[in-house]
Short mmCIF file of C-alpha atoms and ligand atoms in Angstrom, two decimals:
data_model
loop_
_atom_site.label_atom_id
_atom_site.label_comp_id
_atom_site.label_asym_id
_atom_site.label_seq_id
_atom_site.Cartn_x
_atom_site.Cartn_y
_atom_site.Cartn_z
CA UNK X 965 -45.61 29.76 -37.33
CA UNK X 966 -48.33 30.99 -35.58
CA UNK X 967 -48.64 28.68 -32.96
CA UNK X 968 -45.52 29.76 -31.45
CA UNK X 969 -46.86 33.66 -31.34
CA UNK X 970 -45.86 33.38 -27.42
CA UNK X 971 -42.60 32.10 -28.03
CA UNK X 972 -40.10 34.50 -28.06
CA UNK X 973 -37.64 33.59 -31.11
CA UNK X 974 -38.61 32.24 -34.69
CA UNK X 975 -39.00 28.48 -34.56
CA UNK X 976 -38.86 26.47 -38.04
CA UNK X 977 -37.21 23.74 -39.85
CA UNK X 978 -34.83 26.63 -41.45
CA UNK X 979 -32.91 26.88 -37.93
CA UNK X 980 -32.19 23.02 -38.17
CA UNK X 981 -28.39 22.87 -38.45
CA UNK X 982 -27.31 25.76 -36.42
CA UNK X 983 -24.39 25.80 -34.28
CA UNK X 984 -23.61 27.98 -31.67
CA UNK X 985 -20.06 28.19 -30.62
CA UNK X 986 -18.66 28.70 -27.58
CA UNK X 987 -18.22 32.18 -27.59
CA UNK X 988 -22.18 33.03 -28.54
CA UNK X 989 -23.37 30.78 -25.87
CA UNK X 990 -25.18 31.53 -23.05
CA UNK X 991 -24.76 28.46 -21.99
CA UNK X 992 -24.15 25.02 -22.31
CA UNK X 993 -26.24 21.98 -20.74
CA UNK X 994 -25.09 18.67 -20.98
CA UNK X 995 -22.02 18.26 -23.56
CA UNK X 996 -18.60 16.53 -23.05
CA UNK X 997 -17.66 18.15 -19.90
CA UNK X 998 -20.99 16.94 -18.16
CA UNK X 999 -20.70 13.05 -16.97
CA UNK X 1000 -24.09 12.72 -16.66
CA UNK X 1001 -26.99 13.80 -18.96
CA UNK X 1002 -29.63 12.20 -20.65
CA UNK X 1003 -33.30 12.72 -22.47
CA UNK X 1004 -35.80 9.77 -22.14
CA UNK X 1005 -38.80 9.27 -23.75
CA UNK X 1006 -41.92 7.59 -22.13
CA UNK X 1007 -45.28 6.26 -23.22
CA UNK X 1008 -47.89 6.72 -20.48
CA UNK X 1009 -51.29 6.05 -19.85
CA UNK X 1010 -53.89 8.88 -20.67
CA UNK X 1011 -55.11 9.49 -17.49
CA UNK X 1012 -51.12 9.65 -16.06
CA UNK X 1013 -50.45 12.44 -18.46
CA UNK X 1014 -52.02 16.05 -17.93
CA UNK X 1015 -51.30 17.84 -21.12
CA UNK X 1016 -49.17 20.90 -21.42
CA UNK X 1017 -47.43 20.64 -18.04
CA UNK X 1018 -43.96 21.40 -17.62
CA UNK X 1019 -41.65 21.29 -14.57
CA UNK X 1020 -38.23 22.31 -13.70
CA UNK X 1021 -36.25 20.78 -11.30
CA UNK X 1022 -33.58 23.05 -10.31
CA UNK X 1023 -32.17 26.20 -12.03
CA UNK X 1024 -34.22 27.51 -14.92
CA UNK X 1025 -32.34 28.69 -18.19
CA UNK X 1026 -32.43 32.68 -16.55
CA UNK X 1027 -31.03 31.63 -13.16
CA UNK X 1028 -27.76 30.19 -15.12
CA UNK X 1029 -24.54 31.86 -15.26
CA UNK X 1030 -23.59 33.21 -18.60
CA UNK X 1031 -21.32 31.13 -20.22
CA UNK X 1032 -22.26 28.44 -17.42
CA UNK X 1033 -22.14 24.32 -18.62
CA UNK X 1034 -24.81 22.69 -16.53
CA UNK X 1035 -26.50 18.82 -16.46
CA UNK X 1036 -29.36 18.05 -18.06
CA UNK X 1037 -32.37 15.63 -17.70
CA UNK X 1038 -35.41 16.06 -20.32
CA UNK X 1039 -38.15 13.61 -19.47
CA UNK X 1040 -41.05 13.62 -21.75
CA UNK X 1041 -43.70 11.70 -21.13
CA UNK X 1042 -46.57 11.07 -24.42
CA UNK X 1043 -50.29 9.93 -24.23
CA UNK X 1044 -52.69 8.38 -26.71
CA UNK X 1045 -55.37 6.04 -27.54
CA UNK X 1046 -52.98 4.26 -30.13
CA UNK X 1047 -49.46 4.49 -28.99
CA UNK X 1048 -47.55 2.39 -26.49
CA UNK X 1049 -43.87 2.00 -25.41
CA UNK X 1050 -43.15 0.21 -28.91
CA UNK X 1051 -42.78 4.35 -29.78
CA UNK X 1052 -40.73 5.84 -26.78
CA UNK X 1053 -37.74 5.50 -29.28
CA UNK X 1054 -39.29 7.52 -31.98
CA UNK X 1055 -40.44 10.02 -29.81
CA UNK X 1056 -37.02 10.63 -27.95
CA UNK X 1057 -35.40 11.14 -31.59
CA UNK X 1058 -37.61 13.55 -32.65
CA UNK X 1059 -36.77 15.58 -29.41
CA UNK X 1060 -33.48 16.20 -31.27
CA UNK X 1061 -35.15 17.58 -34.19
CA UNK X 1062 -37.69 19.95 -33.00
CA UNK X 1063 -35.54 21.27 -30.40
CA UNK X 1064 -33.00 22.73 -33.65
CA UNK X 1065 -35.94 24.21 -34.75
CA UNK X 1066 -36.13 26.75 -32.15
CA UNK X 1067 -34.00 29.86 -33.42
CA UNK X 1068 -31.10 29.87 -31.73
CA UNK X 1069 -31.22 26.84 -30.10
CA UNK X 1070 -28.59 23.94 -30.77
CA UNK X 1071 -28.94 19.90 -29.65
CA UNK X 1072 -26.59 17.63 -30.69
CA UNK X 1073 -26.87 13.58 -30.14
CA UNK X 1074 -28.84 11.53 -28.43
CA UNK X 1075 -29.84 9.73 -25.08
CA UNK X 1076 -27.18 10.12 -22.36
CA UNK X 1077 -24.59 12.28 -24.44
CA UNK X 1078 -26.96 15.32 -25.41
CA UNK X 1079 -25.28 18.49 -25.83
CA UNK X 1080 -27.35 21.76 -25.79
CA UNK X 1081 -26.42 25.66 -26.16
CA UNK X 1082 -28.31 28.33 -26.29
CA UNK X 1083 -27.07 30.96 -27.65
CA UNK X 1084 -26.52 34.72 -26.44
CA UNK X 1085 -29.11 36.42 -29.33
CA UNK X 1086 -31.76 34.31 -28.04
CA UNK X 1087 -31.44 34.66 -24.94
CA UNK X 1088 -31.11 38.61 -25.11
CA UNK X 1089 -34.95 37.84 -26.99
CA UNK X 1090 -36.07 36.65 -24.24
CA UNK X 1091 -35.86 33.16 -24.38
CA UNK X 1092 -34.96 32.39 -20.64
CA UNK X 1093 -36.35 29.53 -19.89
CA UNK X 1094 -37.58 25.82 -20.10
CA UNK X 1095 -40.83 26.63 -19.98
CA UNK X 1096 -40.55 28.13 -23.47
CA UNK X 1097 -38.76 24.77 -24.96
CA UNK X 1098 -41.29 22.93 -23.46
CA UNK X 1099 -44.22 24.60 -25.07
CA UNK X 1100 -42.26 24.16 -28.46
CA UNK X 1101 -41.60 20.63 -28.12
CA UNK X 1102 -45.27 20.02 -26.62
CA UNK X 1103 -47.34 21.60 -29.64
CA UNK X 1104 -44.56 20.53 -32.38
CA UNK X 1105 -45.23 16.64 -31.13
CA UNK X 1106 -48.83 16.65 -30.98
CA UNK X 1107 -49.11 18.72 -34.58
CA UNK X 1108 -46.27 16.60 -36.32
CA UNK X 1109 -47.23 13.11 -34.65
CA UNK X 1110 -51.17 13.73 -34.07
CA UNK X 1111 -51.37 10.06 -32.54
CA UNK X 1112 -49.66 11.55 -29.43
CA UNK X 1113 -52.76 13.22 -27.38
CA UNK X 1114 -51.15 14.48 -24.52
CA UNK X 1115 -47.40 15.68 -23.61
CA UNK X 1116 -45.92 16.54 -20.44
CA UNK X 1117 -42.08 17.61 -20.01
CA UNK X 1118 -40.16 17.33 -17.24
CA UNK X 1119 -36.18 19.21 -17.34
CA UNK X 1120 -33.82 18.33 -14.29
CA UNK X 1121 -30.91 20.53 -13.84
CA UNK X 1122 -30.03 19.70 -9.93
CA UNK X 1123 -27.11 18.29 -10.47
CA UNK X 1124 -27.72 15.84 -7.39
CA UNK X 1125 -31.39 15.05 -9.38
CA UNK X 1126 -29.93 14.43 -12.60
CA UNK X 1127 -27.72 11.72 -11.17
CA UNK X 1128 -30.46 10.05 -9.36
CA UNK X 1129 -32.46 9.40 -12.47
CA UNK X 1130 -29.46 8.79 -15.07
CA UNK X 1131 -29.69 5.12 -13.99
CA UNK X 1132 -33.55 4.63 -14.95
CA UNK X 1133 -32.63 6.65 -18.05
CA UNK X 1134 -29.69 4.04 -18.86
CA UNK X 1135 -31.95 0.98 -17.81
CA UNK X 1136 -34.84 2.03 -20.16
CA UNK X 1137 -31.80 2.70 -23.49
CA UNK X 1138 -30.67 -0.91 -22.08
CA UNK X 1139 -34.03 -2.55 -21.99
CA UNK X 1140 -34.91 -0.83 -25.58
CA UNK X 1141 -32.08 -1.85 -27.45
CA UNK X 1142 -31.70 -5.68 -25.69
CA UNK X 1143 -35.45 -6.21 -27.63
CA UNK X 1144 -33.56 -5.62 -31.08
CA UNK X 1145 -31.14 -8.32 -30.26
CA UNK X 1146 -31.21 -11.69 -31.59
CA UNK X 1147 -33.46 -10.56 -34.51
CA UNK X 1148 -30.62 -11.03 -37.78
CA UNK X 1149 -30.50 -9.32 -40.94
CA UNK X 1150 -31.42 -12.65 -42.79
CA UNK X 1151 -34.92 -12.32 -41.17
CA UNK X 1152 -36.47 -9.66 -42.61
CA UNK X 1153 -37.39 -8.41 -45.45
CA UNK X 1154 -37.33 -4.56 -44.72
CA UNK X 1155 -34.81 -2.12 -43.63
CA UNK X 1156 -35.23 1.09 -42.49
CA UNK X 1157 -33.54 4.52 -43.36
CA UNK X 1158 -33.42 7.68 -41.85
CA UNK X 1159 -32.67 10.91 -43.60
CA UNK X 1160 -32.91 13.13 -40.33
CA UNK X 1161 -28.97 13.90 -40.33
CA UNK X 1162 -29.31 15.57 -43.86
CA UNK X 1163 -29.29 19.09 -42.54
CA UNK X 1164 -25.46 18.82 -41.74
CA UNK X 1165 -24.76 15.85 -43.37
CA UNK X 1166 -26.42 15.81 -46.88
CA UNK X 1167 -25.17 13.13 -48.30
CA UNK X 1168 -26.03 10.70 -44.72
CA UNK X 1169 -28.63 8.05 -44.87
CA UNK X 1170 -28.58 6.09 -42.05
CA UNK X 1171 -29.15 2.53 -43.42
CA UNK X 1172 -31.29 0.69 -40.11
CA UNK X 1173 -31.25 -3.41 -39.81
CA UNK X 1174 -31.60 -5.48 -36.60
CA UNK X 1175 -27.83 -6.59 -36.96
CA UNK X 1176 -26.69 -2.44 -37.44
CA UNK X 1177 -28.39 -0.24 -35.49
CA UNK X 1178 -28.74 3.38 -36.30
CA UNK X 1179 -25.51 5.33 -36.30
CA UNK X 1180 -26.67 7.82 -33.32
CA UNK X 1181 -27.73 4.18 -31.02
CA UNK X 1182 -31.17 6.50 -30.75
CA UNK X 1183 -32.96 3.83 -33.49
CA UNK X 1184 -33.09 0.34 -33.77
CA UNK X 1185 -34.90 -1.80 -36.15
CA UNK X 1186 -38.40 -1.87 -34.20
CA UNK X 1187 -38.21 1.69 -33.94
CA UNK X 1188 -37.28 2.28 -37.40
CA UNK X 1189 -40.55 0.39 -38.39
CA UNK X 1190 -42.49 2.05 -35.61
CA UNK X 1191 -41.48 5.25 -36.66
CA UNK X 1192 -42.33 4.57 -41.06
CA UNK X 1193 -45.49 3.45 -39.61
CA UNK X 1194 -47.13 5.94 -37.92
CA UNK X 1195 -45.35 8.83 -40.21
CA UNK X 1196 -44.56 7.56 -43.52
CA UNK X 1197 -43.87 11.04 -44.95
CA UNK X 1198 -40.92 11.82 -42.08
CA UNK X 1199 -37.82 11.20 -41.91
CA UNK X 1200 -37.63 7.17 -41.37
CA UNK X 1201 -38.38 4.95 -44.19
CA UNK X 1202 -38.90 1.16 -44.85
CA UNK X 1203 -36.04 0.02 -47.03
CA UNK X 1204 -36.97 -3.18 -49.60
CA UNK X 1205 -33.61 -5.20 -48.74
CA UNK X 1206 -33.70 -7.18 -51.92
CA UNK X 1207 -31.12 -8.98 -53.31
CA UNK X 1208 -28.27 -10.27 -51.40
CA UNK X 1209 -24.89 -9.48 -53.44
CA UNK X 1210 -22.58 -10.09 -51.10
CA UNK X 1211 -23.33 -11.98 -47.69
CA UNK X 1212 -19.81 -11.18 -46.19
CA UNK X 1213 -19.65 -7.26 -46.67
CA UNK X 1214 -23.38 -7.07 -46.18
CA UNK X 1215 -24.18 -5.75 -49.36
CA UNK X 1216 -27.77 -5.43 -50.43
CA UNK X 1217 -29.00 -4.27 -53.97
CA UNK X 1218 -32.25 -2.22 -52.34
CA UNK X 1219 -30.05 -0.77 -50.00
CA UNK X 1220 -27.89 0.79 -52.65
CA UNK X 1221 -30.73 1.59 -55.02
CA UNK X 1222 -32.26 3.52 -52.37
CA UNK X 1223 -29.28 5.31 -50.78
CA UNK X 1224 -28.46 6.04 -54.55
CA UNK X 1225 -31.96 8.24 -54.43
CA UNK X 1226 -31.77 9.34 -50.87
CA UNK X 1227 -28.68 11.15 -51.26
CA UNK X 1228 -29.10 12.31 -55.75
CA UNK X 1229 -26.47 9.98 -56.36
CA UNK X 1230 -23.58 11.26 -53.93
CA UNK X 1231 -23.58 7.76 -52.20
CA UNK X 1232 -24.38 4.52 -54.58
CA UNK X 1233 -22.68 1.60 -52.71
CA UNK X 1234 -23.61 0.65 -48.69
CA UNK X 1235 -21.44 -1.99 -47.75
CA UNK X 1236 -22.99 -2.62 -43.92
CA UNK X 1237 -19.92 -5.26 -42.45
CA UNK X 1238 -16.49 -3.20 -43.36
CA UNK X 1239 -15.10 0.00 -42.95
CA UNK X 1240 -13.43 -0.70 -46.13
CA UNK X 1241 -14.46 0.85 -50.00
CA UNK X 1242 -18.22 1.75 -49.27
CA UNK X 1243 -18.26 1.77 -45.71
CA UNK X 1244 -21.83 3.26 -44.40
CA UNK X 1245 -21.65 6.81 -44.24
CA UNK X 1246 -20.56 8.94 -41.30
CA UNK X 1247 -22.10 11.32 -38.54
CA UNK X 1248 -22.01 8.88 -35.69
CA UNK X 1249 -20.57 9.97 -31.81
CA UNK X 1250 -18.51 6.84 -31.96
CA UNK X 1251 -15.76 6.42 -34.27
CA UNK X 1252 -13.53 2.97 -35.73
CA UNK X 1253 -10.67 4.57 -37.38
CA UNK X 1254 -8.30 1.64 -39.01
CA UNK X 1255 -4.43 2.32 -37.75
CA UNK X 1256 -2.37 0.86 -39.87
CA UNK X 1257 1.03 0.88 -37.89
CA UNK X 1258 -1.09 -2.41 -36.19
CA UNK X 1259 -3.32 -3.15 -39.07
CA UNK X 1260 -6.16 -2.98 -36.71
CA UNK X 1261 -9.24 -0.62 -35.69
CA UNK X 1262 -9.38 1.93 -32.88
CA UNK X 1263 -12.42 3.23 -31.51
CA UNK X 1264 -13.39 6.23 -29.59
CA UNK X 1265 -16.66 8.48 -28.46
CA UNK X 1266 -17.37 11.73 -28.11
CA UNK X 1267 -16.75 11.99 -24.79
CA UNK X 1268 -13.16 10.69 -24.42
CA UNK X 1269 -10.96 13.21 -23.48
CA UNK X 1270 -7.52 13.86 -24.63
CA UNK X 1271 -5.59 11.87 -27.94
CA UNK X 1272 -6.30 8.49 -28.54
CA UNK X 1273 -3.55 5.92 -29.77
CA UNK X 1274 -2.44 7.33 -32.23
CA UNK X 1275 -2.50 10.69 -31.42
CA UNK X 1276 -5.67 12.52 -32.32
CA UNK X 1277 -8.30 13.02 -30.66
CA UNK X 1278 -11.87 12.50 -31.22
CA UNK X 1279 -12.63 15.69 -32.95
CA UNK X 1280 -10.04 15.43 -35.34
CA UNK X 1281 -10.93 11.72 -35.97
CA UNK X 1282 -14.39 12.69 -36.30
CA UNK X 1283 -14.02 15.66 -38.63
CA UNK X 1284 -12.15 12.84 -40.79
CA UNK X 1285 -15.73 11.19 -41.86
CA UNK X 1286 -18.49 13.24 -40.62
CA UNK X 1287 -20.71 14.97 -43.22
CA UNK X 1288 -21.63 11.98 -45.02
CA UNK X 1289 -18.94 10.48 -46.44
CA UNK X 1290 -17.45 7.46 -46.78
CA UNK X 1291 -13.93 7.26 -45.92
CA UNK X 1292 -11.86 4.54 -46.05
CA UNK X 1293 -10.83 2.21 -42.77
CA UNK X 1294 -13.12 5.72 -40.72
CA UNK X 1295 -16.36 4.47 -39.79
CA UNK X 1296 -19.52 5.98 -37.72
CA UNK X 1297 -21.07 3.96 -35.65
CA UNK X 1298 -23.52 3.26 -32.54
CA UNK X 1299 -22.10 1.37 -29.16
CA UNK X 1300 -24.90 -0.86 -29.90
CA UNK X 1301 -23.32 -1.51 -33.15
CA UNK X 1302 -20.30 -3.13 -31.13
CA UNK X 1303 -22.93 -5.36 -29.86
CA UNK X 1304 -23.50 -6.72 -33.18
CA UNK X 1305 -22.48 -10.17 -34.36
CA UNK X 1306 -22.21 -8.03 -37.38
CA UNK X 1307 -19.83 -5.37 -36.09
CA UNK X 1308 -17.13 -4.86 -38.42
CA UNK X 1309 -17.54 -8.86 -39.49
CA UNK X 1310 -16.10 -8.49 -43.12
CA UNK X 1311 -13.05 -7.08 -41.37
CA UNK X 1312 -12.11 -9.53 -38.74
CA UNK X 1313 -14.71 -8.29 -36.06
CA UNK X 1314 -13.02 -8.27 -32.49
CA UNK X 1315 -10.11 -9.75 -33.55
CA UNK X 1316 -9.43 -6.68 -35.62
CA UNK X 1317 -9.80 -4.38 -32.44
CA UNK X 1318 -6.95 -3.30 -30.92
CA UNK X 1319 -7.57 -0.07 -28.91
CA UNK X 1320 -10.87 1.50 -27.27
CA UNK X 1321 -11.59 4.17 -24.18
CA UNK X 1322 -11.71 2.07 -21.16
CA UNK X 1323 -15.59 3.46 -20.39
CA UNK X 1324 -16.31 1.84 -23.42
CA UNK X 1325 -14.78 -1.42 -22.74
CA UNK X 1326 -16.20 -1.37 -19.23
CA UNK X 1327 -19.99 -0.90 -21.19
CA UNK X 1328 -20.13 -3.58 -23.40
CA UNK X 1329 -17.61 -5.85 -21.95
CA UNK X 1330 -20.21 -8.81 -22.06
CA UNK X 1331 -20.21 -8.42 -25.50
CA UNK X 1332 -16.99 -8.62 -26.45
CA UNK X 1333 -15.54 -12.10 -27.17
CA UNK X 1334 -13.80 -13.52 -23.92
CA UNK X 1335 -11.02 -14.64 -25.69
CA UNK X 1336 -10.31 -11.37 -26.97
CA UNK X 1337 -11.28 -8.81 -23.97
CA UNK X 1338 -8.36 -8.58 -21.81
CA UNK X 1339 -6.05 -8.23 -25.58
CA UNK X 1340 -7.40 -4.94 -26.74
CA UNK X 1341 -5.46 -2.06 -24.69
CA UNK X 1342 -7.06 1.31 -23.06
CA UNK X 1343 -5.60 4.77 -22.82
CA UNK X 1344 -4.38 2.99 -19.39
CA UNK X 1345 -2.11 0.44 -21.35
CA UNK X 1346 -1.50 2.14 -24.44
CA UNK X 1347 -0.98 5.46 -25.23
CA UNK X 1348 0.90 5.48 -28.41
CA UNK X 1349 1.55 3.53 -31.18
CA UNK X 1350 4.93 1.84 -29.60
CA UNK X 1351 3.27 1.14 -26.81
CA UNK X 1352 0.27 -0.35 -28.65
CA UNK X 1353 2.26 -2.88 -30.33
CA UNK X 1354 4.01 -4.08 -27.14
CA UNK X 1355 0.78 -4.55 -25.96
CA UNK X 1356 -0.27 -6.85 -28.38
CA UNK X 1357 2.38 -8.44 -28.55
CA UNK X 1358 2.43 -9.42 -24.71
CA UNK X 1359 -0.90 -10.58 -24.87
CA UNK X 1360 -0.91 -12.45 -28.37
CA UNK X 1361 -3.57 -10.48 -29.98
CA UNK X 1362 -4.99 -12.38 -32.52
CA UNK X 1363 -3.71 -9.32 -34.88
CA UNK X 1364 -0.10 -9.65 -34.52
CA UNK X 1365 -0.22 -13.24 -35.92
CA UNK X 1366 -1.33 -11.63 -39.32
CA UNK X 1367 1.83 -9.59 -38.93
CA UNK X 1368 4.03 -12.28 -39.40
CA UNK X 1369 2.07 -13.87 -41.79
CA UNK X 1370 2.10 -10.75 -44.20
CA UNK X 1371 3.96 -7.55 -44.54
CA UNK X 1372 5.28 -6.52 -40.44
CA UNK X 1373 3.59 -3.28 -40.16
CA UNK X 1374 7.03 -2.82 -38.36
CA UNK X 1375 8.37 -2.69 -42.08
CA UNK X 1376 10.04 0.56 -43.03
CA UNK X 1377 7.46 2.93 -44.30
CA UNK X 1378 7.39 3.23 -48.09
CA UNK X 1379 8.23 6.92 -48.03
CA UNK X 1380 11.67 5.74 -46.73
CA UNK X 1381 12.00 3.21 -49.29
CA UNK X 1382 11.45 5.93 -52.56
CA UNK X 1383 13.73 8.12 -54.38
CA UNK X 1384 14.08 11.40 -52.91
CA UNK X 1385 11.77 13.71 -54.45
CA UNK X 1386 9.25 10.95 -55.50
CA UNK X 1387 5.49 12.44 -54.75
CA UNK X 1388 3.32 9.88 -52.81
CA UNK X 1389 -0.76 10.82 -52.65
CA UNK X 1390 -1.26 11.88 -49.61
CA UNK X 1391 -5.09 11.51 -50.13
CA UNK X 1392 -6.78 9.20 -52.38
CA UNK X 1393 -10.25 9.05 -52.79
CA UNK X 1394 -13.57 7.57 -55.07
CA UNK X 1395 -15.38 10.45 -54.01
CA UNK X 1396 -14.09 14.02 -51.82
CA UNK X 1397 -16.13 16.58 -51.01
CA UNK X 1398 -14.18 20.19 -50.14
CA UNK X 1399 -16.34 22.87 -48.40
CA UNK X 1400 -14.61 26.13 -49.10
CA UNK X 1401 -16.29 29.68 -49.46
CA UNK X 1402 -19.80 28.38 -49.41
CA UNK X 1403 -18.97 26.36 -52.23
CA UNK X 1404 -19.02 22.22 -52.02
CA UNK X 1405 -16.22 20.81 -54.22
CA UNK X 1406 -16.96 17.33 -55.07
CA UNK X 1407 -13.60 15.70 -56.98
CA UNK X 1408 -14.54 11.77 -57.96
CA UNK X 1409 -11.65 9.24 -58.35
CA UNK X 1410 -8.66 12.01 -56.88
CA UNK X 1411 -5.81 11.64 -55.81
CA UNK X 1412 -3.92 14.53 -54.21
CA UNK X 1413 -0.18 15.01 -54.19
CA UNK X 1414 1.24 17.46 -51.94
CA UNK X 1415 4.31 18.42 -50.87
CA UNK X 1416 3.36 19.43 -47.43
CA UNK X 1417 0.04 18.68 -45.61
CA UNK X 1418 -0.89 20.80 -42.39
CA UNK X 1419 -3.11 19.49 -40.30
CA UNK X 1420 -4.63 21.70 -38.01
CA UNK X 1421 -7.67 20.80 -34.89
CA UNK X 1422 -10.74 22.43 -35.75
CA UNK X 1423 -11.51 21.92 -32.05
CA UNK X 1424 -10.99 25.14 -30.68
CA UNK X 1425 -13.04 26.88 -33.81
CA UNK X 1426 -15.74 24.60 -33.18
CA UNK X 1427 -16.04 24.69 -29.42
S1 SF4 L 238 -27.72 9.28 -36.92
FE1 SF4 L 238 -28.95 8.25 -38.46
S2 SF4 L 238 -30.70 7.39 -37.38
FE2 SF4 L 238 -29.77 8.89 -36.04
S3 SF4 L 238 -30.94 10.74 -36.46
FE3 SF4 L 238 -29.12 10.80 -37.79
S4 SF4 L 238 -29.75 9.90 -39.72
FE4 SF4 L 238 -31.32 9.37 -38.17
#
């Protein structure tokens, strides 16, 4: 593109997608390891806004060690005659997307769990500093979003600076998302999609109502219809709900006509309440996965560290759903989500949680029923499954009622009760994809006998 002559890598939509591991970095700024990081976008008045400035506070990109992790702040503040702070959501996603077009160049998430690398290749091009990504991101959001007039960037690396504005940055996501509350499903006739996640995840539509936020937590229901508005050919789209087919699982007939022909007929069911047959597909930082020792759901986020309750940790859990799918009992999902008097309704809501990262708890305590709050166990009162159950067993989660009622999960397992040598599946599934040699496998209705599965973390491959 010629606008970026001065820049010194290739920036286009074909870098979208890229991943630089950990070996190929030069470094790392924000990511799990980082407590705080963030990117905020904010509308500002013309006059407050002189285009094309950009300022660094603390270390630039060439003053970093190689292979350094460092915090992160990106504040960019947007000018025009016709926008206002109804679009500061819109504009902080798209910071995602142009920054992966910059050769190179990886971003990954969203608000105060961004994770950036540049890699080593790049950097030997020259591409050493912020004042580079700034430029890109300045002339990409005035060219693809021509309502924004005037764009100035700010990036924080001071550690000590970064942690003085996190707060504003979390009171601005807070502020943002508590306007999308209140506002139910029943009340609208539109929906929103976004398609943005289809480089990596090609068969991902993110399906957007004011009772399920986006799966990133970077797009609610106002910005979704912001965001249609003012860019109808880009990646958000208004969604006709139509027909309601079933009010419990939140099933909508234009929400499966048009996920049907946003992903060519790899996804033709949304069910928006459950985790259960056609749960929304998957490429959210937050993760239910069902654990059926308890016959409840455990959730955890990118940035818990270590194995959750049942042994795996995030990136395993993750690797489980991501990419689009829809897998049974795994499910994708915002924090704000969790908010929802939606969340998970079809399958028991709160009373079907058992386990979550105490940050987590601590975050949306307020929102979690009180009668339920102090029954769901951390990593600090449950670390494995034995554990778990004593836990809810103590407390009288409302789960462990439906134990007795039905099958114990405390049963022995049904390998133990078949014949020696009888095969079980050990993966059953409407629709699995298999990536393998550059080739995508797609086997509908399988089931898979085997008689021994590995499982292996991908973590260290991918980090
Ligand atoms: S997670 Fe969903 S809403 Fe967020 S960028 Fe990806 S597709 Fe769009």
């Amino acid at each position: 593109m010629s606008m970026f002559k001065d820049i010194p890598v290739d920036v286009g939509v074909i870098y979208e997608g890229e991943r630089i591991r950990r070996n190929d970095m030069q470094v790392e700024l924000g990511g799990p390891s980082m407590k705080e990081k963030f990117e905020l976008a904010k509308v500002k008045p013309l006059d407050e806004v002189e285009d094309g400035k950009i300022t660094i506070i603390g270390p630039d990109i060439k003053d970093m060690k190689e292979g350094g992790v460092y915090p992160l702040g990106i504040i960019v503040e947007a000018a025009g005659a016709s926008i206002d702070q109804a679009l500061e959501g819109v504009i902080e996603r798209r910071i995602h997307g142009y920054m992966n077009y910059i050769e190179g160049f990886m971003h990954l998430n969203q608000r105060y769990d961004i994770w950036i690398r540049l890699g080593k290749k790049a950097f030997q091009k020259g591409l050493n500093s912020f004042e580079h990504i700034g430029k890109v991101l300045n002339r990409l959001f005035k060219s693809e979003l021509p309502i924004i007039e005037k764009v100035q960037i700010t990036f924080i690396s001071d550690p000590a600076k970064v942690a003085e504005f996190y707060p504003e940055a979390m009171q601005a996501y807070e502020t943002r998302d508590a306007k999308a509350r209140g506002l139910k499903d029943e009340d609208v006739d539109k929906f929103y999609g976004c398609a943005l996640c289809q480089s990596f995840a090609p068969s991902h539509v993110c399906v957007i109502t004011p009772q399920r936020y986006s799966n990133c937590g970077a797009i609610s229901w106002f910005d979704g219809r912001a965001s249609a508005q003012i860019d109808p050919k880009g990646p958000v789209f208004a969604i006709e709900r139509g027909e309601l087919v079933n009010a419990e699982k939140g099933e909508f007939s234009g929400v499966n006509e048009t996920v049907k022909k946003r992903t060519l007929g790899e996804v033709n069911k949304v069910w928006l309440y459950t985790a259960f047959d056609h749960p929304h597909t998957s490429c959210g930082c937050f993760e239910a996965f069902y654990i059926p020792e308890v016959d409840g759901f455990g959730v955890v986020n990118r940035s818990f560290k270590g194995v959750t309750v049942n042994g795996l940790p995030f990136s395993t859990l993750a690797d489980s759903t991501a990419g689009g799918r829809q897998v049974d009992g795994f499910h994708g999902m915002s924090i704000e989500y969790m908010r929802s008097k939606k969340f998970l309704a079809a399958d028991g809501g709160w009373d079907r949680v058992v386990w979550l990262p105490k940050e987590v708890k601590e975050r949306i305590k307020e929102f979690i029923p009180a009668d339920i709050v102090d029954k769901i166990a951390t990593e600090e009162t449950a670390q494995n499954i034995d554990a778990l159950k004593a836990f809810l067993k103590e407390k009288a989660h409302p789960i462990v009622a439906t134990w007795t009622a039905e099958a114990t999960p405390e049963a022995a397992p049904a390998e133990a009760q078949m014949e020696e040598g009888t095969m079980i599946p050990v993966a059953t599934a409407a629709t699995l994809p298999i990536m393998a040699g550059g080739f995508k496998i797609i086997l509908k209705d399988a089931k898979i006998y085997a008689k021994k599965v590995i499982i292996r973390s991908m973590k260290s491959e991918k980090s």
